[in-house]
mmCIF file of C-alpha atoms and ligand atoms in Angstrom:
data_model
loop_
_atom_site.group_PDB
_atom_site.id
_atom_site.type_symbol
_atom_site.label_atom_id
_atom_site.label_comp_id
_atom_site.label_asym_id
_atom_site.label_seq_id
_atom_site.Cartn_x
_atom_site.Cartn_y
_atom_site.Cartn_z
ATOM 1 C CA MET A 1 110.866 29.729 22.136
ATOM 2 C CA GLU A 2 108.590 30.904 19.341
ATOM 3 C CA THR A 3 104.946 30.524 20.364
ATOM 4 C CA SER A 4 104.090 29.093 16.920
ATOM 5 C CA ARG A 5 106.283 26.088 17.742
ATOM 6 C CA ILE A 6 104.245 25.114 20.769
ATOM 7 C CA ALA A 7 100.871 26.048 19.272
ATOM 8 C CA LEU A 8 100.803 25.328 15.566
ATOM 9 C CA PRO A 9 97.997 27.184 13.776
ATOM 10 C CA ILE A 10 95.152 24.810 12.786
ATOM 11 C CA GLY A 11 94.451 26.645 9.523
ATOM 12 C CA THR A 12 91.150 27.889 8.139
ATOM 13 C CA ALA A 13 88.061 25.988 9.200
ATOM 14 C CA LEU A 14 85.360 25.391 6.564
ATOM 15 C CA ASP A 15 82.846 27.691 8.293
ATOM 16 C CA ARG A 16 85.318 30.560 8.348
ATOM 17 C CA PHE A 17 86.279 29.928 4.716
ATOM 18 C CA ILE A 18 82.648 29.896 3.579
ATOM 19 C CA LYS A 19 81.984 33.123 5.455
ATOM 20 C CA ASN A 20 85.110 34.846 4.115
ATOM 21 C CA ASN A 21 84.213 33.915 0.550
ATOM 22 C CA GLN A 22 80.488 34.535 0.664
ATOM 23 C CA ASP A 23 80.846 37.765 -1.332
ATOM 24 C CA GLN A 24 82.182 35.861 -4.361
ATOM 25 C CA PHE A 25 78.755 34.384 -4.801
ATOM 26 C CA GLN A 26 76.507 36.565 -6.905
ATOM 27 C CA TYR A 27 73.439 36.019 -4.716
ATOM 28 C CA ALA A 28 75.375 36.569 -1.512
ATOM 29 C CA SER A 29 72.489 36.420 0.909
ATOM 30 C CA GLY A 30 73.856 33.675 3.150
ATOM 31 C CA GLU A 31 71.529 30.801 2.185
ATOM 32 C CA LEU A 32 74.051 29.061 -0.037
ATOM 33 C CA SER A 33 76.612 29.283 2.737
ATOM 34 C CA GLN A 34 74.120 27.755 5.142
ATOM 35 C CA LEU A 35 73.360 24.996 2.660
ATOM 36 C CA LEU A 36 77.045 24.115 2.380
ATOM 37 C CA ARG A 37 77.278 24.041 6.161
ATOM 38 C CA ASP A 38 74.211 21.747 6.363
ATOM 39 C CA ILE A 39 75.819 19.359 3.867
ATOM 40 C CA ALA A 40 79.111 19.461 5.767
ATOM 41 C CA LEU A 41 77.369 18.679 9.042
ATOM 42 C CA ALA A 42 75.410 15.756 7.570
ATOM 43 C CA SER A 43 78.629 14.424 6.063
ATOM 44 C CA LYS A 44 80.270 14.407 9.490
ATOM 45 C CA VAL A 45 77.409 12.297 10.813
ATOM 46 C CA VAL A 46 77.700 9.925 7.848
ATOM 47 C CA ASN A 47 81.462 9.819 8.342
ATOM 48 C CA ARG A 48 80.979 8.836 11.973
ATOM 49 C CA GLU A 49 78.622 6.050 10.958
ATOM 50 C CA ILE A 50 80.920 4.792 8.207
ATOM 51 C CA ASN A 51 83.793 4.674 10.679
ATOM 52 C CA LYS A 52 81.759 2.380 12.908
ATOM 53 C CA ALA A 53 80.698 0.062 10.080
ATOM 54 C CA GLY A 54 81.829 -3.413 11.026
ATOM 55 C CA LEU A 55 81.214 -2.751 14.707
ATOM 56 C CA ILE A 56 77.499 -2.176 14.482
ATOM 57 C CA ASP A 57 74.947 -3.730 12.167
ATOM 58 C CA ILE A 58 75.020 -1.208 9.311
ATOM 59 C CA MET A 59 76.868 -3.171 6.661
ATOM 60 C CA GLY A 60 75.295 -5.311 4.001
ATOM 61 C CA ALA A 61 72.213 -5.098 1.845
ATOM 62 C CA MET A 62 68.855 -3.662 2.892
ATOM 63 C CA GLY A 63 67.028 -6.228 0.777
ATOM 64 C CA SER A 64 65.596 -3.458 -1.438
ATOM 65 C CA GLN A 65 66.630 -1.892 -4.746
ATOM 66 C CA ASN A 66 67.289 1.711 -5.747
ATOM 67 C CA MET A 67 66.105 3.479 -8.892
ATOM 68 C CA GLY A 68 68.736 1.818 -11.044
ATOM 69 C CA GLY A 69 67.642 -1.616 -9.883
ATOM 70 C CA GLU A 70 70.819 -1.877 -7.795
ATOM 71 C CA GLN A 71 70.806 -3.461 -4.344
ATOM 72 C CA GLN A 72 70.484 -0.762 -1.676
ATOM 73 C CA GLN A 73 73.020 -1.107 1.087
ATOM 74 C CA LYS A 74 72.085 -0.171 4.646
ATOM 75 C CA LEU A 75 74.612 2.647 4.571
ATOM 76 C CA ASP A 76 73.101 3.997 1.301
ATOM 77 C CA VAL A 77 69.777 4.295 3.052
ATOM 78 C CA LEU A 78 71.292 5.725 6.219
ATOM 79 C CA ALA A 79 73.271 8.373 4.313
ATOM 80 C CA ASN A 80 70.165 9.331 2.347
ATOM 81 C CA ILE A 81 68.260 9.839 5.587
ATOM 82 C CA ARG A 82 71.058 11.951 7.096
ATOM 83 C CA PHE A 83 71.380 14.287 4.112
ATOM 84 C CA THR A 84 67.627 14.543 3.550
ATOM 85 C CA ARG A 85 67.051 15.394 7.187
ATOM 86 C CA ALA A 86 69.794 18.051 7.258
ATOM 87 C CA LEU A 87 68.570 19.675 4.054
ATOM 88 C CA THR A 88 64.910 19.538 5.071
ATOM 89 C CA LYS A 89 65.538 21.099 8.459
ATOM 90 C CA GLY A 90 67.910 23.726 7.040
ATOM 91 C CA GLY A 91 65.094 25.306 4.998
ATOM 92 C CA GLU A 92 67.312 26.589 2.173
ATOM 93 C CA ALA A 93 66.475 23.745 -0.236
ATOM 94 C CA CYS A 94 63.036 23.471 -1.851
ATOM 95 C CA ALA A 95 63.601 20.148 -3.627
ATOM 96 C CA LEU A 96 65.899 17.185 -3.411
ATOM 97 C CA ILE A 97 66.885 14.772 -6.181
ATOM 98 C CA SER A 98 68.550 11.660 -4.838
ATOM 99 C CA GLU A 99 69.835 8.391 -6.230
ATOM 100 C CA GLU A 100 67.802 6.653 -3.568
ATOM 101 C CA THR A 101 64.351 8.070 -4.373
ATOM 102 C CA GLU A 102 62.287 7.596 -7.518
ATOM 103 C CA SER A 103 60.873 11.083 -7.755
ATOM 104 C CA TYR A 104 62.296 14.316 -6.417
ATOM 105 C CA VAL A 105 61.330 15.223 -2.867
ATOM 106 C CA ASP A 106 59.386 18.460 -2.642
ATOM 107 C CA LEU A 107 60.555 19.935 0.649
ATOM 108 C CA ASN A 108 57.558 22.193 0.572
ATOM 109 C CA ASN A 109 59.215 25.292 1.865
ATOM 110 C CA GLN A 110 60.449 28.708 0.836
ATOM 111 C CA GLY A 111 63.944 27.499 -0.075
ATOM 112 C CA LYS A 112 65.704 28.941 -3.107
ATOM 113 C CA TYR A 113 67.819 25.918 -3.993
ATOM 114 C CA VAL A 114 67.408 22.516 -5.631
ATOM 115 C CA ILE A 115 69.872 19.836 -4.559
ATOM 116 C CA ALA A 116 70.872 16.726 -6.499
ATOM 117 C CA ILE A 117 72.754 14.202 -4.395
ATOM 118 C CA ASP A 118 74.252 10.758 -4.476
ATOM 119 C CA PRO A 119 74.363 10.251 -0.709
ATOM 120 C CA LEU A 120 76.761 7.318 -0.849
ATOM 121 C CA ASP A 121 78.639 6.590 -4.023
ATOM 122 C CA GLY A 122 80.639 3.408 -4.539
ATOM 123 C CA SER A 123 78.211 1.097 -2.758
ATOM 124 C CA SER A 124 80.048 -2.046 -3.773
ATOM 125 C CA ASN A 125 83.027 -0.862 -1.709
ATOM 126 C CA ILE A 126 81.122 -0.259 1.539
ATOM 127 C CA ASP A 127 81.498 -3.724 2.997
ATOM 128 C CA VAL A 128 85.173 -4.076 2.179
ATOM 129 C CA ASN A 129 86.475 -0.917 3.863
ATOM 130 C CA VAL A 130 87.416 0.841 0.636
ATOM 131 C CA SER A 131 86.923 4.577 -0.010
ATOM 132 C CA ILE A 132 83.396 5.748 -0.775
ATOM 133 C CA GLY A 133 81.913 9.198 -1.261
ATOM 134 C CA THR A 134 79.008 11.641 -1.421
ATOM 135 C CA ILE A 135 78.406 13.848 -4.482
ATOM 136 C CA PHE A 136 76.201 16.949 -4.562
ATOM 137 C CA SER A 137 75.051 19.629 -7.004
ATOM 138 C CA ILE A 138 73.257 22.833 -6.035
ATOM 139 C CA TYR A 139 70.991 24.783 -8.400
ATOM 140 C CA ARG A 140 68.879 27.898 -7.909
ATOM 141 C CA ARG A 141 65.199 27.265 -8.398
ATOM 142 C CA LYS A 142 63.722 29.015 -11.428
ATOM 143 C CA SER A 143 60.120 29.353 -10.267
ATOM 144 C CA ALA A 144 59.124 32.053 -7.824
ATOM 145 C CA ILE A 145 59.226 31.155 -4.151
ATOM 146 C CA GLY A 146 55.801 30.156 -2.913
ATOM 147 C CA LEU A 147 54.750 28.553 -6.212
ATOM 148 C CA PRO A 148 54.852 24.774 -6.736
ATOM 149 C CA ILE A 149 58.148 23.295 -7.941
ATOM 150 C CA THR A 150 58.222 22.868 -11.727
ATOM 151 C CA GLU A 151 60.081 20.562 -14.086
ATOM 152 C CA ALA A 152 62.242 23.553 -15.099
ATOM 153 C CA ASP A 153 63.437 23.826 -11.481
ATOM 154 C CA ILE A 154 64.435 20.180 -11.427
ATOM 155 C CA LEU A 155 65.784 19.358 -14.881
ATOM 156 C CA GLN A 156 68.499 22.001 -15.156
ATOM 157 C CA LYS A 157 71.664 21.698 -17.211
ATOM 158 C CA GLY A 158 74.905 21.183 -15.322
ATOM 159 C CA GLU A 159 76.105 24.620 -16.412
ATOM 160 C CA GLN A 160 73.382 26.083 -14.190
ATOM 161 C CA GLN A 161 74.977 24.698 -11.032
ATOM 162 C CA VAL A 162 75.793 27.401 -8.489
ATOM 163 C CA ALA A 163 77.885 25.045 -6.380
ATOM 164 C CA ALA A 164 78.939 21.420 -6.368
ATOM 165 C CA GLY A 165 81.147 19.204 -4.321
ATOM 166 C CA TYR A 166 81.953 15.811 -2.953
ATOM 167 C CA ILE A 167 82.958 14.212 0.285
ATOM 168 C CA LEU A 168 85.533 11.450 0.126
ATOM 169 C CA TYR A 169 85.450 8.994 3.010
ATOM 170 C CA GLY A 170 88.973 7.740 2.464
ATOM 171 C CA SER A 171 92.132 7.278 4.464
ATOM 172 C CA SER A 172 91.155 10.732 5.653
ATOM 173 C CA THR A 173 87.798 12.352 5.050
ATOM 174 C CA MET A 174 87.767 15.320 2.681
ATOM 175 C CA LEU A 175 85.195 17.782 1.461
ATOM 176 C CA VAL A 176 85.972 19.400 -1.894
ATOM 177 C CA TYR A 177 83.682 22.038 -3.401
ATOM 178 C CA THR A 178 83.340 24.862 -5.872
ATOM 179 C CA THR A 179 80.976 27.799 -6.169
ATOM 180 C CA GLY A 180 82.379 28.613 -9.601
ATOM 181 C CA HIS A 181 85.434 30.427 -8.267
ATOM 182 C CA GLY A 182 87.993 27.647 -8.233
ATOM 183 C CA VAL A 183 88.071 24.463 -6.188
ATOM 184 C CA ASN A 184 89.045 24.121 -2.537
ATOM 185 C CA GLY A 185 89.580 21.001 -0.460
ATOM 186 C CA PHE A 186 89.129 20.557 3.283
ATOM 187 C CA THR A 187 90.321 17.670 5.417
ATOM 188 C CA HIS A 188 88.286 16.532 8.399
ATOM 189 C CA ASP A 189 90.173 16.784 11.660
ATOM 190 C CA PRO A 190 88.440 14.147 13.819
ATOM 191 C CA SER A 191 89.836 15.566 17.055
ATOM 192 C CA LEU A 192 88.233 18.963 16.313
ATOM 193 C CA GLY A 193 85.228 17.656 14.402
ATOM 194 C CA GLU A 194 85.986 20.329 11.787
ATOM 195 C CA TYR A 195 86.881 20.448 8.123
ATOM 196 C CA VAL A 196 90.091 22.453 7.762
ATOM 197 C CA LEU A 197 91.384 23.969 4.512
ATOM 198 C CA SER A 198 94.156 21.652 3.343
ATOM 199 C CA HIS A 199 94.042 21.949 -0.473
ATOM 200 C CA PRO A 200 93.474 25.600 -1.437
ATOM 201 C CA ASP A 201 92.797 26.472 -5.064
ATOM 202 C CA MET A 202 93.097 22.959 -6.480
ATOM 203 C CA THR A 203 94.116 22.537 -10.104
ATOM 204 C CA ILE A 204 94.318 19.362 -12.152
ATOM 205 C CA PRO A 205 97.464 18.785 -14.228
ATOM 206 C CA GLU A 206 96.773 19.438 -17.902
ATOM 207 C CA HIS A 207 98.155 16.008 -18.731
ATOM 208 C CA GLY A 208 98.559 12.876 -16.633
ATOM 209 C CA ARG A 209 99.535 9.244 -16.906
ATOM 210 C CA ILE A 210 96.704 7.525 -15.016
ATOM 211 C CA TYR A 211 93.682 5.985 -16.721
ATOM 212 C CA SER A 212 90.761 4.680 -14.666
ATOM 213 C CA ILE A 213 88.213 2.409 -16.283
ATOM 214 C CA ASN A 214 86.679 -0.982 -15.576
ATOM 215 C CA GLU A 215 88.458 -2.966 -18.255
ATOM 216 C CA GLY A 216 86.519 -6.084 -17.310
ATOM 217 C CA SER A 217 83.830 -4.812 -19.690
ATOM 218 C CA ALA A 218 86.313 -4.033 -22.488
ATOM 219 C CA ASN A 219 84.874 -6.618 -24.887
ATOM 220 C CA SER A 220 81.747 -4.536 -25.207
ATOM 221 C CA PHE A 221 83.404 -1.093 -25.442
ATOM 222 C CA ALA A 222 83.095 0.831 -28.705
ATOM 223 C CA ASP A 223 86.155 0.629 -30.974
ATOM 224 C CA GLU A 224 87.126 4.235 -30.119
ATOM 225 C CA VAL A 225 87.373 3.348 -26.432
ATOM 226 C CA LYS A 226 89.365 0.194 -27.179
ATOM 227 C CA GLU A 227 91.713 2.268 -29.334
ATOM 228 C CA TYR A 228 92.196 4.807 -26.555
ATOM 229 C CA LEU A 229 93.024 2.037 -24.089
ATOM 230 C CA LYS A 230 95.589 0.714 -26.532
ATOM 231 C CA TYR A 231 97.023 4.232 -26.820
ATOM 232 C CA CYS A 232 97.295 4.393 -22.993
ATOM 233 C CA LYS A 233 99.167 1.101 -22.920
ATOM 234 C CA ASP A 234 101.393 1.971 -25.878
ATOM 235 C CA ASN A 235 102.377 5.115 -23.975
ATOM 236 C CA ASN A 236 103.017 3.257 -20.716
ATOM 237 C CA TYR A 237 100.240 4.961 -18.790
ATOM 238 C CA THR A 238 99.321 3.365 -15.493
ATOM 239 C CA ALA A 239 95.907 1.855 -14.698
ATOM 240 C CA ARG A 240 94.207 2.710 -11.409
ATOM 241 C CA TYR A 241 90.572 1.795 -10.729
ATOM 242 C CA ILE A 242 89.100 1.828 -7.247
ATOM 243 C CA GLY A 243 85.510 1.441 -8.432
ATOM 244 C CA SER A 244 84.340 4.392 -6.339
ATOM 245 C CA LEU A 245 83.840 7.331 -8.664
ATOM 246 C CA VAL A 246 84.668 9.963 -6.039
ATOM 247 C CA ALA A 247 87.903 8.279 -5.032
ATOM 248 C CA ASP A 248 89.037 7.680 -8.613
ATOM 249 C CA PHE A 249 88.135 11.255 -9.545
ATOM 250 C CA HIS A 250 89.915 12.711 -6.513
ATOM 251 C CA ARG A 251 93.144 10.848 -7.175
ATOM 252 C CA ASN A 252 93.145 11.946 -10.807
ATOM 253 C CA LEU A 253 92.395 15.536 -9.783
ATOM 254 C CA LEU A 254 95.492 15.578 -7.613
ATOM 255 C CA LYS A 255 97.821 13.614 -9.861
ATOM 256 C CA GLY A 256 96.485 14.103 -13.371
ATOM 257 C CA GLY A 257 94.545 11.371 -15.140
ATOM 258 C CA ILE A 258 91.316 10.370 -16.805
ATOM 259 C CA TYR A 259 88.284 8.475 -15.507
ATOM 260 C CA ILE A 260 86.108 6.822 -18.139
ATOM 261 C CA TYR A 261 82.791 5.008 -17.796
ATOM 262 C CA PRO A 262 81.750 4.428 -21.400
ATOM 263 C CA ALA A 263 78.679 2.788 -22.874
ATOM 264 C CA THR A 264 78.810 -0.999 -22.493
ATOM 265 C CA ALA A 265 76.633 -3.847 -23.702
ATOM 266 C CA LYS A 266 75.003 -3.939 -20.274
ATOM 267 C CA ASP A 267 74.667 -0.155 -19.881
ATOM 268 C CA VAL A 268 74.119 1.187 -23.364
ATOM 269 C CA ASN A 269 74.012 4.799 -22.162
ATOM 270 C CA GLY A 270 76.823 4.315 -19.678
ATOM 271 C CA LYS A 271 76.208 3.567 -16.032
ATOM 272 C CA LEU A 272 76.695 6.888 -14.262
ATOM 273 C CA ARG A 273 73.964 9.398 -13.515
ATOM 274 C CA LEU A 274 74.071 12.792 -15.152
ATOM 275 C CA MET A 275 72.250 14.730 -12.465
ATOM 276 C CA TYR A 276 73.862 13.581 -9.250
ATOM 277 C CA GLU A 277 77.194 12.123 -10.317
ATOM 278 C CA CYS A 278 78.573 13.524 -13.575
ATOM 279 C CA ASN A 279 77.416 17.152 -13.471
ATOM 280 C CA ALA A 280 79.032 17.884 -10.106
ATOM 281 C CA LEU A 281 82.330 16.259 -11.017
ATOM 282 C CA ALA A 282 82.402 17.864 -14.480
ATOM 283 C CA PHE A 283 81.837 21.278 -12.859
ATOM 284 C CA ILE A 284 84.649 20.670 -10.368
ATOM 285 C CA ALA A 285 86.933 19.361 -13.129
ATOM 286 C CA GLU A 286 86.338 22.477 -15.232
ATOM 287 C CA GLN A 287 86.862 24.761 -12.256
ATOM 288 C CA ALA A 288 90.168 23.002 -11.619
ATOM 289 C CA GLY A 289 91.217 23.433 -15.278
ATOM 290 C CA GLY A 290 90.104 19.989 -16.527
ATOM 291 C CA LYS A 291 87.216 18.673 -18.630
ATOM 292 C CA GLY A 292 84.100 16.511 -18.482
ATOM 293 C CA SER A 293 82.592 14.971 -21.641
ATOM 294 C CA ASP A 294 80.043 12.350 -22.626
ATOM 295 C CA GLY A 295 82.277 11.363 -25.551
ATOM 296 C CA LYS A 296 80.593 13.840 -27.881
ATOM 297 C CA GLY A 297 80.378 17.121 -26.046
ATOM 298 C CA ARG A 298 80.516 18.978 -22.749
ATOM 299 C CA ILE A 299 78.680 17.209 -19.931
ATOM 300 C CA LEU A 300 77.509 20.524 -18.488
ATOM 301 C CA GLU A 301 75.589 21.381 -21.668
ATOM 302 C CA ILE A 302 73.406 18.263 -21.682
ATOM 303 C CA GLN A 303 69.741 19.030 -21.115
ATOM 304 C CA PRO A 304 68.480 16.359 -18.717
ATOM 305 C CA THR A 305 65.171 14.797 -19.648
ATOM 306 C CA SER A 306 64.762 12.584 -16.593
ATOM 307 C CA LEU A 307 66.007 12.506 -13.016
ATOM 308 C CA HIS A 308 67.950 9.276 -13.183
ATOM 309 C CA GLN A 309 69.327 9.718 -16.708
ATOM 310 C CA ARG A 310 72.604 7.950 -17.405
ATOM 311 C CA THR A 311 75.468 9.142 -19.551
ATOM 312 C CA PRO A 312 78.873 7.933 -20.704
ATOM 313 C CA PHE A 313 81.485 9.907 -18.750
ATOM 314 C CA TYR A 314 85.031 10.998 -19.537
ATOM 315 C CA VAL A 315 86.509 13.334 -16.936
ATOM 316 C CA GLY A 316 89.911 14.554 -15.847
ATOM 317 C CA SER A 317 92.990 16.195 -17.338
ATOM 318 C CA THR A 318 92.133 18.289 -20.387
ATOM 319 C CA LYS A 319 94.637 16.773 -22.787
ATOM 320 C CA MET A 320 93.676 13.235 -21.840
ATOM 321 C CA VAL A 321 89.948 13.859 -22.246
ATOM 322 C CA ASP A 322 90.564 15.528 -25.606
ATOM 323 C CA GLN A 323 92.673 12.569 -26.709
ATOM 324 C CA ALA A 324 90.081 10.027 -25.575
ATOM 325 C CA VAL A 325 87.051 11.653 -27.185
ATOM 326 C CA ARG A 326 88.521 12.771 -30.503
ATOM 327 C CA ARG A 327 88.515 9.263 -31.969
HETATM 328 P P1 LIG B 1 78.674 1.686 -7.377
HETATM 329 O O1 LIG B 1 77.878 1.017 -8.445
HETATM 330 O O2 LIG B 1 79.499 0.731 -6.553
HETATM 331 O O3 LIG B 1 77.849 2.634 -6.533
HETATM 332 O O4 LIG B 1 78.083 5.244 -8.977
HETATM 333 C C1 LIG B 1 78.261 4.042 -9.493
HETATM 334 C C2 LIG B 1 79.614 3.399 -9.244
HETATM 335 O O5 LIG B 1 79.746 2.639 -8.083
HETATM 336 C C3 LIG B 1 80.810 4.372 -9.260
HETATM 337 O O6 LIG B 1 81.100 4.922 -8.007
HETATM 338 C C4 LIG B 1 81.923 3.491 -9.735
HETATM 339 O O7 LIG B 1 82.965 4.191 -10.333
HETATM 340 C C5 LIG B 1 81.215 2.592 -10.701
HETATM 341 O O8 LIG B 1 79.835 2.590 -10.357
HETATM 342 C C6 LIG B 1 81.689 1.185 -10.605
HETATM 343 O O9 LIG B 1 81.033 0.431 -11.566
HETATM 344 P P2 LIG B 1 81.644 -0.955 -12.078
HETATM 345 O O10 LIG B 1 81.570 -1.896 -10.922
HETATM 346 O O11 LIG B 1 80.770 -1.339 -13.201
HETATM 347 O O12 LIG B 1 83.044 -0.685 -12.505
#
């Protein structure tokens, strides 16, 4: 009997993949690799806690609000602690921008990288056992190591990202990331406690048939958005909206589609955050052959002026984004 039939290969573990591809990164000194490993480790801890939600008292609201005035869930706070702790201890990051904190956190160390993170995206889905996610962007600091962090280190355009990724806590848990050399996806094997390469070199179909948008707010969409939705229906596209950005994005990445969160009467600049939601996903979309736009131009070219800045967001298959924003 062939030995491969009794001992199937497990594939490439994330650590091995990061190490093998370290040379692709122009500042290949190992810190970025370590940073990705720190994020992966924290995500495994968060994953473990999410899997126990319902059994222990970590569901429901904290009774406090985040920067957007939204109710903080216990798991939002817990995930923020896990990622902050991992990145602080790792020593590679000098500053952390998070959805859960008003100002950036100066980690007061010699780290070369600035991290923007949404520790737990899709909060409204936590308590109902629906997919949620983590989104992260990694930038190189601009100021010299040893000097205080400056605004230029923090408010960088998305095109300055050196890596970005997300973790999807779904029917399986996946980590998907890019360092600007394509997109690779890893599935968590709970029995090994490892992320294993399952989706090498991911590409998004140029065109798709899925549109993802909260149509409950359609009365207050701009006419161009209403027209695009009509176009989707006239062409028999299918609507899919989980309400967790990471999960909606991931599905559309695999199958082809568009996710839209436009300006609404309630959120006149859109709801999503440029620095720790849209930039990372726009970078991944572009690396996979897709597009990310604010309705007027490329998301990655927007100069942020504040940490928690919001933006309208159109992301996904190139032809669909072009169609949606040309009106
Ligand atoms: P949530 O508020 O539940 O955290 O990041 C914000 C976000 O979720 C996205 O994940 C999601 O796509 C969107 O908001 C859902 O907003 P609506 O409920 O307004 O559709």
